[in-house]
């Protein structure tokens, strides 16, 4: 008789097949209930088995409760046990029916067979129905005094169950006192162990409200009691030994003699085949000797071999649990394990969670004498087919390099990784070389030579790309191509999806600019412009910051961007030593496996150091303060002093925080920006005009433009800066000369406009930038901005599109009206391609 | 303290499910299974044995393809729970004789009986097969053992790589043999897992033996047993006093089952114990002392033009010719741009198969049997889809090997004698002492 296979699996009783079968069972059980025929027990067994198997796979069989109870009048113990199991499972949801079982359970509690007494008492206390507890007190009292230890063992746990159903009933019946008596006097160690665990749970629960309970709890840690347990420890089962050892950990011995007595007594527990006993013993040793530095070290030595044996003797799962603890010890005292590093070599068939731990341990134990061998081993893993482990191995090599031993040999290895021509290996190695250079700038010459050979196109992972860009910026004086690589990266700004990379690119271009101004000027202008137009708040802010910094004072800017740097001596650890200490306090618990401290009853603290820059999360929109504008307006002249970047070309544009805008339009289309009235075409809206992007703009590369030969070239890098008025309204600069036209959009284009963002993206490719968009389908409205290449002329375009009629109305405003017509043609051609490309 | 215990089949069905404390929601088995199955999307990483989902800690061990799972909300000792799960599996096996999905489904009521006594309200009460006997009333329905693999000691190792389902004895501790009489017998297995890493030039970089002396007793009346090991056995590295130059067996460390008494161990290396029922490890040991590896692996790679290369693998069995190794598998990852492999076995090769696993670009060479002293060679001609750049050894290998060698142990640890306290002069139970060596991580770098 097996549980039905998966097809019958149904969590809901309403499932037809399940239901009819249950009804079937019900009638069969009813037939058997009163029967006294020979062989009836066998038929019952079969039926009961069926019921239990349904229960196991999740079919609700609570409807046969009554029949099950009726059938339970039997002397067959197998039947009884199945019935107990069933009743225990469903009593809670059927409290009324549970009452039916009380009778026969109470009767069984007085059976002459201790086995039946114990089983019945266990079932009775497992009913878990609050208004039945009165029936429980009597049998429990009797059970605790039973002359059979099995019944007492069950009764003690029964008291704990009662405590969880009804605290007051348990306390009022004075059960804790009875348990305490048994704890100190019972001959059976399992009774003692159960008393101990039950009382610990009860007193822990009561300690917050009752002073007595607190005292009782402390009394468990008294010297006589601890010694009473310790002296009998070998009589306890291996599991109960763990319980006792957990208690001993909390005991504070009076002097060192006591400490040594306890350790001597427990010494042989370290040879136990059960890992739980060994770890519990190790915890006692470690905690007892915390204040005795020398002995504490010896404890490490003493527990090392048993733990290593456990790692290699058990199942992979058990190995893992022990290895996690070894990992903790290694991290605490790497020198103790420095000669054992070979134990932490990975075996090819180990699961990756084990390999990861081992790699960290290898990193920690490496010292002068072992570094070379360990790094050689790690390099073998780097060629491993298991890519995550290969990556971890390379990281491990890097970490060892940062620990200062024998850097020479390691740098060579890392550089070899760079030449291995595996994407992920190159990526990891780049990140490491970057860290290495921050610590050992003296290696820059060797590293840069190799890094310079890497094509940035082969590096795609953000972290690696960021590292490469950092090196390009930092060592631009040594890498002849640096400005040009940076420039080409800047040109592909829009294709770079990682904000982290864009941030690094901005900084690197700045650094490079101060080292090689003439070559970088162009790239800097483009990067700043692109950065200012970036939708990512951090990128935008950094670009703005650099821009203002340059405006303010170039020398200061150089000091900020390229200060003389000191080599990093120690990289910050991701986990504070405090947390590590607390995890150490929680030795032999899940905290060690998770490498997190235990916080509260059910929670583990979140990983530390998860605050990474450049997360792509949405930055909440915020309105740029009005004084921002003043700040910008107040520094128009400073740029003039920079021969490198400025030629005084004024380009005028209203001030506007683009990130505000893009966020606002995406998130809340009903903001004033989408409202044509508020979009403020009225002349009295004050103007905020400034030369913002004079820097570098004239040199910005002319982009390729649509129809050939284009009569008009637009500046690809042009960025539009707007600002919001203090009231949050948008001020848009208005020029009185304007040109209005009606155009039509291709049907494909109109179709593509179901997602309005596609149009700005499309026009971006034609160097026409979106300022704002809004409206509800079918009437959409866009504001665009463009700047003539190599000149300061700007164009503002208001574009109303009706997606159903595919009609578009545009209004072009330009400061140089003579160009309006030319621009209109260009805009039309750009628009006509929308949806077709 | 655990909250629930359940066993899931490979497909995720509940075979048994026991809720002890009602603290964890009922759907936990499903949450668990989904998490394990989809641990990492690429499927390359296995779920660790312990993890936390929404405040519930899930522990699991895999035994013969089944998942033994416990849940709890408390910050318990992970070793304790994992050890417990393993022990529950062992107790169930002791009772059912054979542990697999079929036997578990057939006997789930018996398993519930066991679970009731092993754990109460989440706390372990006992895991002793012997003690549990008095609480278990269901008769085990023994699944047909004939359908299983033959009962050679080596059969134990065919079920998984590192797993140790135990001895081949598939007899329940409670079931009676046909005829109603129990056969008096005791099995002692010395099982060694060896790990060796050879450097590309053939030197041994690391080597380790992890051994277990496993016992399974069917002796009635629980007589005392004396187990004598090598007299010159020493424990703890650096303890060379007694063994210097004598070729003695030196263990790094060992541990013992709690029934073992070590009163005379220091004196004459004998273990005394009253074996409890069921299967249990008398002693686990670990050895890093140098030993002679049973197999040598030679790899030769020759590039033959831009798109071709030849790999020559040679395996030599360096153990006595009286011993035969079986189920030998040699594996080697090949460059990922390998498109085709042509194999060439030595002339007259018997019981050898070769395969190129395209999914993970792996060469596999299986040999049914190898007699000590023999040597086997495989030539594999590789064809690549792109030109080789750089060193082929960075793209391929290492060569790994699995095998089982019955009646051989690399450590030379021996059970000199097995003495059973006599009840009478006619009492002479069967004693089986068997040795098995198995590869754990046997790797040759190229």
mmCIF file of N, CA and C in Angstrom, chain B residues 366-405:
data_model
loop_
_atom_site.group_PDB
_atom_site.id
_atom_site.type_symbol
_atom_site.label_atom_id
_atom_site.label_comp_id
_atom_site.label_asym_id
_atom_site.label_seq_id
_atom_site.Cartn_x
_atom_site.Cartn_y
_atom_site.Cartn_z
ATOM 1 N N UNK B 366 35.046 4.356 -20.049
ATOM 2 C CA UNK B 366 34.662 3.453 -18.966
ATOM 3 C C UNK B 366 35.275 2.081 -19.181
ATOM 4 N N UNK B 367 35.806 1.511 -18.108
ATOM 5 C CA UNK B 367 36.372 0.163 -18.169
ATOM 6 C C UNK B 367 35.668 -0.668 -17.112
ATOM 7 N N UNK B 368 35.153 -1.797 -17.529
ATOM 8 C CA UNK B 368 34.414 -2.633 -16.585
ATOM 9 C C UNK B 368 35.327 -3.187 -15.501
ATOM 10 N N UNK B 369 36.459 -3.663 -15.936
ATOM 11 C CA UNK B 369 37.357 -4.340 -14.997
ATOM 12 C C UNK B 369 38.804 -4.074 -15.360
ATOM 13 N N UNK B 370 39.638 -4.028 -14.353
ATOM 14 C CA UNK B 370 41.064 -3.925 -14.607
ATOM 15 C C UNK B 370 41.789 -4.796 -13.592
ATOM 16 N N UNK B 371 42.613 -5.672 -14.095
ATOM 17 C CA UNK B 371 43.394 -6.530 -13.203
ATOM 18 C C UNK B 371 44.655 -5.780 -12.793
ATOM 19 N N UNK B 372 45.085 -5.998 -11.566
ATOM 20 C CA UNK B 372 46.300 -5.370 -11.073
ATOM 21 C C UNK B 372 47.468 -5.625 -12.008
ATOM 22 N N UNK B 373 48.301 -4.614 -12.213
ATOM 23 C CA UNK B 373 49.473 -4.756 -13.058
ATOM 24 C C UNK B 373 49.223 -4.471 -14.520
ATOM 25 N N UNK B 374 47.958 -4.363 -14.922
ATOM 26 C CA UNK B 374 47.686 -4.140 -16.342
ATOM 27 C C UNK B 374 47.740 -2.659 -16.694
ATOM 28 N N UNK B 375 47.676 -2.386 -17.988
ATOM 29 C CA UNK B 375 47.806 -1.031 -18.478
ATOM 30 C C UNK B 375 46.858 -0.848 -19.659
ATOM 31 N N UNK B 376 46.173 0.268 -19.728
ATOM 32 C CA UNK B 376 45.232 0.486 -20.822
ATOM 33 C C UNK B 376 45.447 1.857 -21.442
ATOM 34 N N UNK B 377 45.248 1.899 -22.744
ATOM 35 C CA UNK B 377 45.502 3.155 -23.457
ATOM 36 C C UNK B 377 44.301 3.521 -24.313
ATOM 37 N N UNK B 378 44.029 4.807 -24.370
ATOM 38 C CA UNK B 378 42.972 5.309 -25.248
ATOM 39 C C UNK B 378 43.543 6.460 -26.072
ATOM 40 N N UNK B 379 43.270 6.385 -27.380
ATOM 41 C CA UNK B 379 43.653 7.502 -28.236
ATOM 42 C C UNK B 379 42.380 8.212 -28.677
ATOM 43 N N UNK B 380 42.382 9.498 -28.510
ATOM 44 C CA UNK B 380 41.205 10.269 -28.935
ATOM 45 C C UNK B 380 41.660 11.377 -29.861
ATOM 46 N N UNK B 381 41.080 11.372 -31.085
ATOM 47 C CA UNK B 381 41.434 12.411 -32.043
ATOM 48 C C UNK B 381 40.356 13.484 -32.009
ATOM 49 N N UNK B 382 40.770 14.687 -31.684
ATOM 50 C CA UNK B 382 39.813 15.775 -31.526
ATOM 51 C C UNK B 382 39.790 16.648 -32.770
ATOM 52 N N UNK B 383 38.604 17.121 -33.120
ATOM 53 C CA UNK B 383 38.463 18.096 -34.195
ATOM 54 C C UNK B 383 37.841 19.353 -33.606
ATOM 55 N N UNK B 384 38.425 20.489 -33.945
ATOM 56 C CA UNK B 384 37.948 21.748 -33.378
ATOM 57 C C UNK B 384 37.226 22.583 -34.428
ATOM 58 N N UNK B 385 36.357 23.449 -33.945
ATOM 59 C CA UNK B 385 35.632 24.320 -34.864
ATOM 60 C C UNK B 385 36.375 25.633 -35.073
ATOM 61 N N UNK B 386 37.349 25.895 -34.254
ATOM 62 C CA UNK B 386 38.109 27.127 -34.457
ATOM 63 C C UNK B 386 39.578 26.845 -34.207
ATOM 64 N N UNK B 387 40.408 27.716 -34.654
ATOM 65 C CA UNK B 387 41.838 27.468 -34.534
ATOM 66 C C UNK B 387 42.278 27.569 -33.091
ATOM 67 N N UNK B 388 43.224 26.746 -32.767
ATOM 68 C CA UNK B 388 43.789 26.783 -31.431
ATOM 69 C C UNK B 388 44.552 28.077 -31.259
ATOM 70 N N UNK B 389 44.301 28.741 -30.174
ATOM 71 C CA UNK B 389 45.231 29.828 -29.878
ATOM 72 C C UNK B 389 45.774 29.570 -28.493
ATOM 73 N N UNK B 390 47.046 29.662 -28.367
ATOM 74 C CA UNK B 390 47.679 29.425 -27.083
ATOM 75 C C UNK B 390 47.738 27.947 -26.767
ATOM 76 N N UNK B 391 47.727 27.689 -25.486
ATOM 77 C CA UNK B 391 48.029 26.361 -25.018
ATOM 78 C C UNK B 391 46.752 25.547 -24.819
ATOM 79 N N UNK B 392 46.723 24.387 -25.424
ATOM 80 C CA UNK B 392 45.521 23.555 -25.315
ATOM 81 C C UNK B 392 45.315 23.079 -23.881
ATOM 82 N N UNK B 393 46.391 22.945 -23.118
ATOM 83 C CA UNK B 393 46.244 22.453 -21.743
ATOM 84 C C UNK B 393 45.482 23.439 -20.862
ATOM 85 N N UNK B 394 45.419 24.712 -21.292
ATOM 86 C CA UNK B 394 44.646 25.674 -20.512
ATOM 87 C C UNK B 394 43.144 25.534 -20.792
ATOM 88 N N UNK B 395 42.832 24.827 -21.839
ATOM 89 C CA UNK B 395 41.429 24.724 -22.248
ATOM 90 C C UNK B 395 40.838 23.370 -21.897
ATOM 91 N N UNK B 396 41.680 22.416 -21.561
ATOM 92 C CA UNK B 396 41.191 21.063 -21.332
ATOM 93 C C UNK B 396 41.646 20.562 -19.963
ATOM 94 N N UNK B 397 41.145 19.346 -19.632
ATOM 95 C CA UNK B 397 41.572 18.686 -18.415
ATOM 96 C C UNK B 397 41.074 19.383 -17.182
ATOM 97 N N UNK B 398 41.420 18.934 -16.013
ATOM 98 C CA UNK B 398 42.247 17.779 -15.680
ATOM 99 C C UNK B 398 41.504 16.451 -15.861
ATOM 100 N N UNK B 399 42.291 15.383 -15.877
ATOM 101 C CA UNK B 399 41.707 14.044 -16.016
ATOM 102 C C UNK B 399 41.298 13.560 -14.632
ATOM 103 N N UNK B 400 40.073 13.101 -14.528
ATOM 104 C CA UNK B 400 39.641 12.578 -13.238
ATOM 105 C C UNK B 400 39.202 11.136 -13.406
ATOM 106 N N UNK B 401 39.190 10.419 -12.290
ATOM 107 C CA UNK B 401 38.963 8.993 -12.363
ATOM 108 C C UNK B 401 38.110 8.541 -11.198
ATOM 109 N N UNK B 402 37.180 7.641 -11.458
ATOM 110 C CA UNK B 402 36.488 6.977 -10.350
ATOM 111 C C UNK B 402 36.648 5.477 -10.530
ATOM 112 N N UNK B 403 36.725 4.792 -9.415
ATOM 113 C CA UNK B 403 36.876 3.336 -9.469
ATOM 114 C C UNK B 403 36.530 2.750 -8.115
ATOM 115 N N UNK B 404 36.380 1.451 -8.094
ATOM 116 C CA UNK B 404 36.149 0.721 -6.852
ATOM 117 C C UNK B 404 37.059 -0.490 -6.870
ATOM 118 N N UNK B 405 37.779 -0.684 -5.791
ATOM 119 C CA UNK B 405 38.655 -1.859 -5.734
ATOM 120 C C UNK B 405 38.291 -2.688 -4.506
#
